[in-house]
Amino acid sequence: MKNSNRVIVSRRDRPAKEPLSRELIVQTAYELLKEQGMKGMSMRKIAKELDTGPSSLYVYVNNLEDLNSYVQDFGLGCLILPDAENGSWKERLFGALTAYFLLLVEQPGLAEISFSTIPKGDKYMELIEYILAALLEGGAGSKSAAWGTDLMLLYVTSLAYEKHSWKKHDAAKLSDIKQAFSNADSVRFPFIHSLSEELFSGDTVVMERFRWGLEVLLQGIKLDPINNRQT
Amino acid sequence: MKNSNRVIVSRRDRPAKEPLSRELIVQTAYELLKEQGMKGMSMRKIAKELDTGPSSLYVYVNNLEDLNSYVQDFGLGCLILPDAENGSWKERLFGALTAYFLLLVEQPGLAEISFSTIPKGDKYMELIEYILAALLEGGAGSKSAAWGTDLMLLYVTSLAYEKHSWKKHDAAKLSDIKQAFSNADSVRFPFIHSLSEELFSGDTVVMERFRWGLEVLLQGIKLDPINNRQT
DNA sequence: AGTTCTTTACGAACAGTGTTCGTTATGATA
DNA sequence: TATCATAACGAACACTGTTCGTAAAGAACT
């Protein structure tokens, strides 16, 4: 209609543009996610990157939420779990969780996306299986192992996301909050006042605090508070 | 200009409309948050509810992030901490965290907002102070108490948010995932396969699982894995 | 070859979003 | 009564996810 006799010439610099595919879309999306976080991974920006319109993507992907799942899977592809033959069960457990945590910290977009997306990819199931196995080998009961796996993964994801979320805010506001804590009314909030250092020390020694949390969780799980609860 | 001789008649049904104020905005926003979650708490919807334009709100609030903080504080106003005189330190600790958890579960919007917003209100500081005090009374060291407080609050918020996030997805997709777990390849994922019941049981017995997690955390914190770490 | 049919591509539009700007109205003070 | 800071707000900007109708390209079949 409006431009019937238009020249059908490729609108892109590169001569033969790679045809669209879900793989290509996911890769491009992940690239944007790494660079600019979830905010930069919009349908329109992905489409622009692929030199097409946003509607073209919907051939290969149902909606953004779907794409999020695929991208999460794709990102988890970089996760390398420790060899299941070597080391004690605890070393393997901590090794896997640390690898997962480091990946989320290095790619904060992945941490971001992992919170709003229910993981259902193969790689994530491998991770669950790996941790379940380690906990069971460590002597945990069925329920403790299952709930403990959930708990540990929740911990890792939350901590990584929290770390990212705090980093997003400008340093100015952050030090404002620190000040609010150390300047806390020592009458109403005596403990916050005196422990403000410790409350924020986790910010600088991330890995130490992470490791501490793992240790806490593991010790608690091993005690199995369901079976031998001490009121 | 364009409509100079317009009739200056109140565009609203109610005759004398309450003048704007931050309080009123926050209240209205919280009402929307309770009804429709964060998605329903947009500047435009709040403005519409107050029968005005979105730009009017910016007199009393810097931006949406700011408003989120205020709304979070406002919502936390409903939190009732157990009387600090009665009961053991553990009863008070669990009482406070349970009250917080129940509030977040009853008002999922609050859980949602608590994740994207750094808490800096008075009410939240009261909560921190309360838990710090309980842990210290329970015999935790400075660092354990501080990091333990963070850990327990992170746990409560994350679990409440996770619960909400899962509920948002239609039941169809959710049972799909459950199926994916119980149908998991029993060769690649033997443990997931055999423990799929336990992995999902937390969905139905929320409070039991919540309580279990608290117990796990507390046991782990009490052991203070920093000072007596057993490699 | 010509015709049909399905898949892929994509421009335009819809209904939203947060935020800013410039102008108007209001109420208190000088 | 005149002045002036503040409050209110319409319009616009630059975004967002998603849908719809149409156009092109290929494959399959007559």
Coordinates of C-alpha atoms (C1' of nucleotides) in Angstrom, one line a residue:
Chain A
M1 CA 0.0 0.0 0.0
K2 CA 1.7 3.1 1.3
N3 CA 5.0 2.2 -0.2
S4 CA 4.3 -0.5 -2.6
N5 CA 7.3 0.0 -4.9
R6 CA 9.9 0.3 -2.3
V7 CA 13.4 -1.1 -2.9
I8 CA 13.7 -4.4 -1.1
V9 CA 17.2 -3.8 0.2
S10 CA 18.6 -5.0 3.4
R11 CA 18.4 -2.3 6.0
R12 CA 21.5 -3.5 7.8
D13 CA 25.1 -2.9 7.2
R14 CA 26.2 -6.5 7.4
P15 CA 25.2 -8.0 4.0
A16 CA 23.6 -11.3 5.0
K17 CA 22.0 -11.0 8.3
E18 CA 21.7 -14.1 10.4
P19 CA 18.2 -15.3 10.4
L20 CA 16.4 -15.1 13.7
S21 CA 16.2 -18.0 16.1
R22 CA 15.5 -18.5 19.7
E23 CA 19.1 -19.3 20.4
L24 CA 20.2 -16.0 18.8
I25 CA 17.6 -14.0 20.7
V26 CA 18.6 -15.6 24.0
Q27 CA 22.2 -14.9 23.3
T28 CA 21.6 -11.3 22.4
A29 CA 19.3 -10.9 25.4
Y30 CA 22.0 -12.3 27.8
E31 CA 24.5 -9.9 26.3
L32 CA 22.3 -7.0 27.1
L33 CA 21.5 -8.4 30.5
K34 CA 25.2 -8.6 31.4
E35 CA 25.9 -5.1 30.2
Q36 CA 22.9 -3.2 31.5
G37 CA 20.9 -5.5 33.8
M38 CA 17.3 -6.4 33.5
K39 CA 16.4 -2.9 32.7
G40 CA 18.4 -3.1 29.5
M41 CA 17.0 -6.4 28.5
S42 CA 13.7 -5.2 27.0
M43 CA 12.0 -6.7 24.0
R44 CA 12.5 -3.5 22.1
K45 CA 16.2 -3.3 22.9
I46 CA 16.8 -6.9 22.0
A47 CA 15.0 -6.3 18.7
K48 CA 17.0 -3.2 18.0
E49 CA 20.2 -5.1 18.6
L50 CA 19.0 -7.7 16.1
D51 CA 18.1 -4.9 13.7
T52 CA 14.4 -5.8 13.6
G53 CA 11.1 -4.8 15.3
P54 CA 9.9 -6.1 18.7
S55 CA 7.1 -8.1 17.2
S56 CA 9.5 -10.3 15.3
L57 CA 10.7 -11.9 18.5
Y58 CA 7.3 -13.2 19.4
V59 CA 7.6 -15.9 16.8
Y60 CA 10.3 -17.6 18.9
V61 CA 9.2 -16.6 22.4
N62 CA 5.8 -16.4 24.0
N63 CA 6.5 -13.4 26.1
L64 CA 9.1 -11.7 28.2
E65 CA 8.6 -14.0 31.2
D66 CA 9.3 -16.9 29.0
L67 CA 12.4 -15.3 27.6
N68 CA 13.6 -14.6 31.1
S69 CA 13.5 -18.3 31.8
Y70 CA 15.5 -19.1 28.7
V71 CA 18.0 -16.4 29.5
Q72 CA 18.4 -17.7 33.1
D73 CA 19.1 -21.2 31.8
F74 CA 21.6 -19.8 29.3
G75 CA 23.4 -17.9 32.0
L76 CA 23.5 -20.8 34.3
G77 CA 25.4 -22.6 31.5
C78 CA 28.6 -21.0 32.8
L79 CA 28.2 -22.7 36.1
I80 CA 30.8 -25.3 36.7
L81 CA 30.1 -27.7 39.5
P82 CA 33.0 -29.4 41.3
D83 CA 33.9 -32.9 40.2
A84 CA 31.6 -35.2 42.2
E85 CA 34.4 -37.7 42.7
N86 CA 36.9 -35.5 44.6
G87 CA 36.7 -34.0 48.0
S88 CA 34.4 -34.5 51.0
W89 CA 30.7 -34.0 50.7
K90 CA 31.1 -30.7 52.5
E91 CA 33.8 -29.4 50.2
R92 CA 31.6 -30.3 47.3
L93 CA 28.5 -28.7 48.9
F94 CA 30.3 -25.5 49.6
G95 CA 32.1 -25.6 46.3
A96 CA 28.9 -25.8 44.3
L97 CA 27.2 -23.1 46.3
T98 CA 30.2 -20.8 46.1
A99 CA 30.5 -21.3 42.4
Y100 CA 26.8 -20.4 42.0
F101 CA 27.2 -17.4 44.3
L102 CA 30.2 -16.1 42.4
L103 CA 28.5 -16.5 39.1
L104 CA 25.5 -14.4 40.4
V105 CA 27.8 -11.8 41.8
E106 CA 29.9 -11.5 38.6
Q107 CA 26.7 -11.3 36.5
P108 CA 24.3 -9.4 38.7
G109 CA 21.7 -9.4 36.0
L110 CA 21.5 -13.2 36.5
A111 CA 20.9 -12.6 40.2
E112 CA 18.2 -10.1 39.3
I113 CA 16.5 -12.5 36.9
S114 CA 16.8 -15.4 39.2
F115 CA 14.5 -13.7 41.6
S116 CA 11.6 -12.9 39.4
T117 CA 11.8 -16.2 37.5
I118 CA 10.9 -19.7 38.7
P119 CA 13.9 -21.8 37.6
K120 CA 13.0 -24.7 35.5
G121 CA 16.0 -25.3 33.4
D122 CA 18.2 -28.4 33.3
K123 CA 21.2 -26.7 34.7
Y124 CA 19.3 -25.6 37.8
M125 CA 18.0 -29.1 38.3
E126 CA 21.6 -30.3 38.1
L127 CA 22.5 -27.8 40.9
I128 CA 19.6 -29.0 43.1
E129 CA 20.5 -32.6 42.5
Y130 CA 24.1 -31.9 43.4
I131 CA 23.3 -30.2 46.6
L132 CA 20.7 -32.8 47.6
A133 CA 23.2 -35.5 47.0
A134 CA 25.8 -33.8 49.2
L135 CA 23.4 -33.2 52.0
L136 CA 22.1 -36.7 52.0
E137 CA 25.7 -38.0 52.0
G138 CA 26.3 -35.7 54.9
G139 CA 23.7 -37.6 56.9
A140 CA 20.7 -35.4 56.5
G141 CA 17.2 -36.9 56.5
S142 CA 14.9 -36.7 53.5
K143 CA 13.0 -33.6 54.7
S144 CA 16.1 -31.9 56.0
A145 CA 17.9 -32.5 52.7
A146 CA 15.0 -31.3 50.6
W147 CA 14.1 -28.2 52.7
G148 CA 17.8 -27.6 53.4
T149 CA 18.5 -27.5 49.6
D150 CA 15.7 -25.0 49.1
L151 CA 17.0 -22.9 52.1
M152 CA 20.6 -22.8 50.9
L153 CA 19.7 -21.9 47.4
L154 CA 17.3 -19.2 48.7
Y155 CA 20.1 -17.9 50.8
V156 CA 22.6 -17.7 47.9
T157 CA 20.2 -16.1 45.5
S158 CA 18.9 -13.6 48.1
L159 CA 22.3 -12.5 49.2
A160 CA 23.5 -12.1 45.6
Y161 CA 20.4 -10.1 44.8
E162 CA 20.6 -8.0 47.9
K163 CA 24.2 -7.2 47.1
H164 CA 23.3 -6.1 43.6
S165 CA 20.3 -4.2 44.7
W166 CA 22.3 -2.2 47.2
K167 CA 25.0 -1.5 44.6
K168 CA 22.4 0.0 42.2
H169 CA 21.7 2.9 44.6
D170 CA 24.1 5.7 44.5
A171 CA 26.8 5.7 47.1
A172 CA 25.5 8.9 48.5
K173 CA 22.2 7.4 49.7
L174 CA 24.0 4.3 51.0
S175 CA 26.3 6.2 53.2
D176 CA 23.3 8.2 54.4
I177 CA 21.8 4.9 55.7
K178 CA 25.1 3.9 57.3
Q179 CA 25.1 7.2 59.1
A180 CA 21.5 6.7 60.1
F181 CA 22.6 3.5 61.8
S182 CA 25.7 4.7 63.5
N183 CA 23.9 7.9 64.5
A184 CA 21.0 5.9 65.7
D185 CA 19.4 7.2 68.9
S186 CA 21.4 5.3 71.5
V187 CA 18.5 5.4 73.9
R188 CA 15.8 3.9 71.6
F189 CA 18.3 1.7 69.6
P190 CA 21.2 1.0 71.9
F191 CA 22.2 -2.3 70.2
I192 CA 22.0 -0.9 66.7
H193 CA 24.1 2.0 67.9
S194 CA 26.8 -0.2 69.4
L195 CA 26.8 -2.8 66.7
S196 CA 26.5 -0.6 63.6
E197 CA 30.0 -1.6 62.6
E198 CA 29.2 -5.3 62.5
L199 CA 25.8 -4.7 60.9
F200 CA 27.5 -3.2 57.9
S201 CA 30.8 -5.1 57.9
G202 CA 29.3 -7.7 55.6
D203 CA 29.4 -5.1 52.9
T204 CA 33.1 -5.0 52.7
V205 CA 33.9 -8.7 53.4
V206 CA 31.3 -10.2 51.3
M207 CA 32.9 -13.6 50.9
E208 CA 33.5 -14.0 54.6
R209 CA 29.9 -13.2 55.4
F210 CA 28.7 -15.5 52.7
R211 CA 30.8 -18.4 54.0
W212 CA 29.6 -17.7 57.5
G213 CA 26.0 -17.9 56.4
L214 CA 26.7 -21.2 54.7
E215 CA 28.3 -22.6 57.8
V216 CA 25.3 -21.4 59.9
L217 CA 22.8 -23.1 57.6
L218 CA 24.7 -26.3 57.4
Q219 CA 25.2 -26.6 61.1
G220 CA 21.5 -25.9 61.6
I221 CA 20.4 -28.4 59.0
K222 CA 22.6 -31.1 60.4
L223 CA 20.9 -30.7 63.8
D224 CA 17.6 -31.5 62.1
P225 CA 15.4 -29.4 64.4
I226 CA 12.3 -31.3 63.3
N227 CA 13.3 -34.6 64.9
N228 CA 15.1 -33.5 68.0
R229 CA 13.5 -30.2 68.8
Q230 CA 14.4 -28.8 72.2
T231 CA 11.7 -26.5 73.5
Chain B
M1 CA -5.1 30.1 26.7
K2 CA -6.7 27.1 25.1
N3 CA -9.7 27.1 27.4
S4 CA -9.6 30.4 29.2
N5 CA -13.3 30.8 30.0
R6 CA -13.8 27.3 31.4
V7 CA -16.1 26.8 34.3
I8 CA -14.0 26.2 37.4
V9 CA -16.1 23.5 38.9
S10 CA -14.7 20.7 40.9
R11 CA -14.3 17.7 38.7
R12 CA -15.0 15.3 41.6
D13 CA -18.1 13.9 43.1
R14 CA -17.2 14.7 46.6
P15 CA -17.7 18.4 47.1
A16 CA -14.6 19.6 49.1
K17 CA -11.7 17.4 48.2
E18 CA -9.1 16.9 50.9
P19 CA -6.0 18.8 49.9
L20 CA -3.0 16.7 48.9
S21 CA -0.3 15.7 51.4
R22 CA 2.4 13.1 51.7
E23 CA 0.3 11.3 54.3
L24 CA -2.7 11.1 52.0
I25 CA -0.6 10.0 49.1
V26 CA 1.1 7.3 51.1
Q27 CA -2.2 6.0 52.5
T28 CA -3.8 5.9 49.1
A29 CA -0.7 4.2 47.6
Y30 CA -0.8 1.6 50.4
E31 CA -4.4 0.9 49.7
L32 CA -3.7 0.3 46.1
L33 CA -0.7 -1.9 47.1
K34 CA -2.8 -4.0 49.3
E35 CA -5.5 -4.5 46.6
Q36 CA -3.3 -5.0 43.5
G37 CA 0.3 -5.3 44.5
M38 CA 3.1 -3.2 43.3
K39 CA 1.9 -3.3 39.7
G40 CA -1.3 -1.4 40.9
M41 CA 0.7 1.2 42.8
S42 CA 1.8 3.4 39.9
M43 CA 2.0 7.1 40.1
R44 CA -0.8 7.5 37.6
K45 CA -3.1 5.1 39.4
I46 CA -2.5 6.8 42.7
A47 CA -3.1 10.2 41.1
K48 CA -6.3 8.9 39.5
E49 CA -7.5 7.6 42.9
L50 CA -6.9 11.1 44.3
D51 CA -8.6 12.6 41.3
T52 CA -5.6 14.5 40.0
G53 CA -2.8 14.2 37.6
P54 CA 0.5 12.3 38.2
S55 CA 2.6 15.4 38.2
S56 CA 0.8 16.7 41.3
L57 CA 2.3 14.0 43.4
Y58 CA 5.8 15.2 42.8
V59 CA 5.3 18.1 45.1
Y60 CA 5.3 15.8 48.1
V61 CA 7.5 12.9 46.8
N62 CA 10.7 13.0 44.9
N63 CA 10.1 9.9 42.9
L64 CA 8.6 6.4 43.0
E65 CA 11.5 4.9 44.8
D66 CA 11.1 7.5 47.5
L67 CA 7.4 6.8 47.7
N68 CA 8.1 3.1 48.0
S69 CA 10.2 3.7 51.1
Y70 CA 7.4 5.7 52.7
V71 CA 4.8 3.1 51.9
Q72 CA 6.9 0.4 53.3
D73 CA 7.3 2.3 56.5
F74 CA 3.6 2.9 56.6
G75 CA 2.8 -0.8 56.1
L76 CA 5.2 -1.8 58.8
G77 CA 3.2 0.3 61.1
C78 CA 0.8 -2.7 61.5
L79 CA 3.7 -4.8 62.9
I80 CA 3.1 -5.5 66.6
L81 CA 6.2 -6.8 68.4
P82 CA 5.7 -9.1 71.4
D83 CA 6.0 -7.4 74.8
A84 CA 9.7 -7.3 75.6
E85 CA 9.0 -8.2 79.3
N86 CA 7.2 -11.5 78.8
G87 CA 8.6 -14.8 77.7
S88 CA 12.0 -16.2 77.0
W89 CA 14.4 -14.6 74.5
K90 CA 13.6 -17.3 72.1
E91 CA 9.9 -16.9 72.3
R92 CA 10.3 -13.2 71.8
L93 CA 12.7 -13.8 68.9
F94 CA 10.4 -16.2 67.1
G95 CA 7.4 -14.1 68.0
A96 CA 8.8 -11.0 66.4
L97 CA 9.9 -12.8 63.2
T98 CA 6.6 -14.7 62.9
A99 CA 4.6 -11.5 63.3
Y100 CA 6.8 -9.9 60.6
F101 CA 6.4 -13.0 58.3
L102 CA 2.6 -13.1 58.8
L103 CA 2.3 -9.4 58.0
L104 CA 4.3 -9.9 54.8
V105 CA 2.2 -12.9 53.8
E106 CA -1.1 -11.2 54.6
Q107 CA 0.0 -8.1 52.6
P108 CA 2.0 -9.6 49.8
G109 CA 2.6 -6.2 48.3
L110 CA 4.6 -5.3 51.4
A111 CA 6.8 -8.4 50.8
E112 CA 7.2 -7.3 47.2
I113 CA 8.1 -3.7 48.1
S114 CA 10.5 -4.8 50.9
F115 CA 12.7 -6.5 48.3
S116 CA 13.2 -3.6 46.0
T117 CA 13.5 -1.0 48.8
I118 CA 16.2 -0.5 51.3
P119 CA 14.4 -0.3 54.6
K120 CA 15.2 2.9 56.5
G121 CA 12.2 3.6 58.5
D122 CA 11.8 3.7 62.3
K123 CA 9.6 0.7 62.5
Y124 CA 12.2 -1.5 60.7
M125 CA 14.9 -0.3 63.0
E126 CA 12.7 -1.2 66.0
L127 CA 12.5 -4.7 64.5
I128 CA 16.3 -4.9 64.0
E129 CA 16.9 -3.7 67.5
Y130 CA 14.4 -6.2 68.9
I131 CA 16.0 -9.2 67.2
L132 CA 19.5 -8.0 68.0
A133 CA 18.5 -7.8 71.7
A134 CA 17.0 -11.3 71.7
L135 CA 20.0 -12.8 70.1
L136 CA 22.4 -11.1 72.4
E137 CA 20.4 -12.2 75.4
G138 CA 20.5 -15.7 73.9
G139 CA 24.3 -15.6 74.2
A140 CA 25.4 -14.8 70.7
G141 CA 28.5 -12.8 70.2
S142 CA 28.6 -9.3 68.6
K143 CA 29.3 -10.5 65.1
S144 CA 26.9 -13.5 65.3
A145 CA 24.1 -11.3 66.6
A146 CA 24.6 -8.7 63.9
W147 CA 25.1 -11.0 61.0
G148 CA 22.4 -13.4 62.4
T149 CA 19.9 -10.6 62.5
D150 CA 20.6 -9.8 58.9
L151 CA 20.4 -13.4 58.0
M152 CA 17.1 -14.0 59.8
L153 CA 15.5 -11.0 58.3
L154 CA 16.8 -11.9 54.9
Y155 CA 15.2 -15.3 55.4
V156 CA 11.8 -14.0 56.4
T157 CA 11.6 -11.5 53.6
S158 CA 12.8 -13.9 50.9
L159 CA 10.5 -16.6 51.9
A160 CA 7.5 -14.3 52.0
Y161 CA 8.5 -12.8 48.6
E162 CA 9.0 -16.3 47.1
K163 CA 5.7 -17.4 48.3
H164 CA 4.0 -14.3 46.8
S165 CA 6.0 -14.7 43.6
W166 CA 4.9 -18.2 43.1
K167 CA 1.3 -17.4 43.8
K168 CA 1.3 -14.8 41.0
H169 CA 1.9 -17.5 38.4
D170 CA -1.1 -19.4 37.2
A171 CA -1.7 -22.7 38.9
A172 CA -1.4 -24.4 35.5
K173 CA 2.3 -23.5 35.1
L174 CA 3.0 -24.3 38.7
S175 CA 1.7 -27.9 38.5
D176 CA 3.7 -28.1 35.3
I177 CA 6.8 -27.5 37.3
K178 CA 5.8 -30.0 39.9
Q179 CA 5.3 -32.5 37.2
A180 CA 8.6 -31.7 35.8
F181 CA 10.1 -32.5 39.2
S182 CA 8.3 -35.8 39.9
N183 CA 8.8 -36.8 36.2
A184 CA 12.4 -35.9 36.5
D185 CA 14.7 -38.3 34.7
S186 CA 15.4 -40.8 37.5
V187 CA 18.8 -41.6 36.0
R188 CA 20.2 -38.0 35.8
F189 CA 18.3 -36.8 38.8
P190 CA 17.6 -39.7 41.1
F191 CA 17.4 -37.7 44.3
I192 CA 15.1 -35.0 42.9
H193 CA 13.0 -37.8 41.6
S194 CA 12.6 -39.6 44.9
L195 CA 12.4 -36.4 47.0
S196 CA 10.0 -34.4 44.8
E197 CA 7.3 -34.7 47.4
E198 CA 9.5 -33.2 50.1
L199 CA 10.8 -30.5 47.8
F200 CA 7.3 -29.2 47.3
S201 CA 5.7 -30.0 50.6
G202 CA 6.8 -26.5 51.8
D203 CA 4.1 -25.1 49.6
T204 CA 1.2 -26.6 51.5
V205 CA 2.6 -26.4 55.1
V206 CA 4.1 -22.9 54.9
M207 CA 4.2 -22.2 58.5
E208 CA 5.8 -25.5 59.4
R209 CA 8.5 -24.9 56.9
F210 CA 8.9 -21.3 58.0
R211 CA 9.3 -22.4 61.6
W212 CA 11.8 -25.1 60.6
G213 CA 13.9 -22.5 58.8
L214 CA 13.9 -20.3 61.9
E215 CA 15.0 -23.2 64.0
V216 CA 17.8 -24.1 61.6
L217 CA 19.1 -20.5 61.5
L218 CA 19.0 -20.1 65.2
Q219 CA 20.8 -23.4 65.9
G220 CA 23.4 -22.5 63.4
I221 CA 23.9 -19.0 64.8
K222 CA 24.2 -20.3 68.3
L223 CA 27.0 -22.5 67.3
D224 CA 28.9 -19.4 66.1
P225 CA 30.8 -21.1 63.3
I226 CA 33.3 -18.3 63.2
N227 CA 34.9 -19.0 66.5
N228 CA 34.7 -22.7 66.7
R229 CA 34.9 -23.7 63.1
Q230 CA 35.6 -27.4 62.5
T231 CA 37.2 -28.0 59.2
Chain C
dA1 C1' 5.4 -23.5 -14.3
dG2 C1' 1.7 -22.2 -11.4
dT3 C1' -0.9 -22.5 -7.4
dT4 C1' -1.7 -23.1 -2.6
dC5 C1' -0.3 -23.0 2.1
dT6 C1' 2.5 -22.3 6.1
dT7 C1' 6.2 -20.0 8.4
dT8 C1' 8.7 -15.8 9.2
dA9 C1' 9.1 -10.9 9.4
dC10 C1' 7.7 -6.5 10.8
dG11 C1' 5.3 -1.6 10.8
dA12 C1' 1.8 0.4 13.3
dA13 C1' -0.9 0.9 17.0
dC14 C1' -2.7 0.2 21.9
dA15 C1' -2.5 0.8 26.6
dG16 C1' 0.4 1.4 29.9
dT17 C1' 4.8 3.4 32.7
dG18 C1' 7.9 7.4 35.4
dT19 C1' 9.2 11.9 35.0
dT20 C1' 9.7 16.9 33.5
dC21 C1' 8.2 21.4 32.0
dG22 C1' 5.6 25.4 31.7
dT23 C1' 1.5 27.4 33.0
dT24 C1' -2.3 28.4 35.9
dA25 C1' -4.7 28.9 40.4
dT26 C1' -4.7 29.5 45.3
dG27 C1' -3.9 31.3 49.8
dA28 C1' -1.0 33.9 52.9
dT29 C1' 1.7 37.8 53.7
dA30 C1' 3.1 42.7 52.9
Chain D
dT1 C1' -5.1 45.6 47.2
dA2 C1' -0.8 43.9 45.4
dT3 C1' 2.8 40.5 45.7
dC4 C1' 4.7 36.1 45.7
dA5 C1' 5.7 31.5 47.0
dT6 C1' 3.6 27.3 46.7
dA7 C1' 0.4 23.9 44.9
dA8 C1' -1.9 21.9 41.2
dC9 C1' -2.0 20.0 36.8
dG10 C1' -2.4 19.4 31.4
dA11 C1' 0.6 18.1 28.0
dA12 C1' 4.4 16.0 26.4
dC13 C1' 8.7 12.9 26.2
dA14 C1' 10.7 8.7 26.1
dC15 C1' 10.0 4.5 27.4
dT16 C1' 7.6 -0.4 28.2
dG17 C1' 5.1 -5.3 26.7
dT18 C1' 2.0 -7.1 23.5
dT19 C1' -1.3 -7.7 19.5
dC20 C1' -2.9 -7.4 14.8
dG21 C1' -2.9 -7.3 10.1
dT22 C1' -0.2 -7.5 6.3
dA23 C1' 3.7 -8.6 3.4
dA24 C1' 7.4 -11.6 2.0
dA25 C1' 9.6 -16.0 1.5
dG26 C1' 9.8 -21.0 0.9
dA27 C1' 8.1 -25.4 0.5
dA28 C1' 4.8 -28.7 -1.3
dC29 C1' 1.8 -30.2 -4.5
dT30 C1' -0.9 -30.2 -8.9

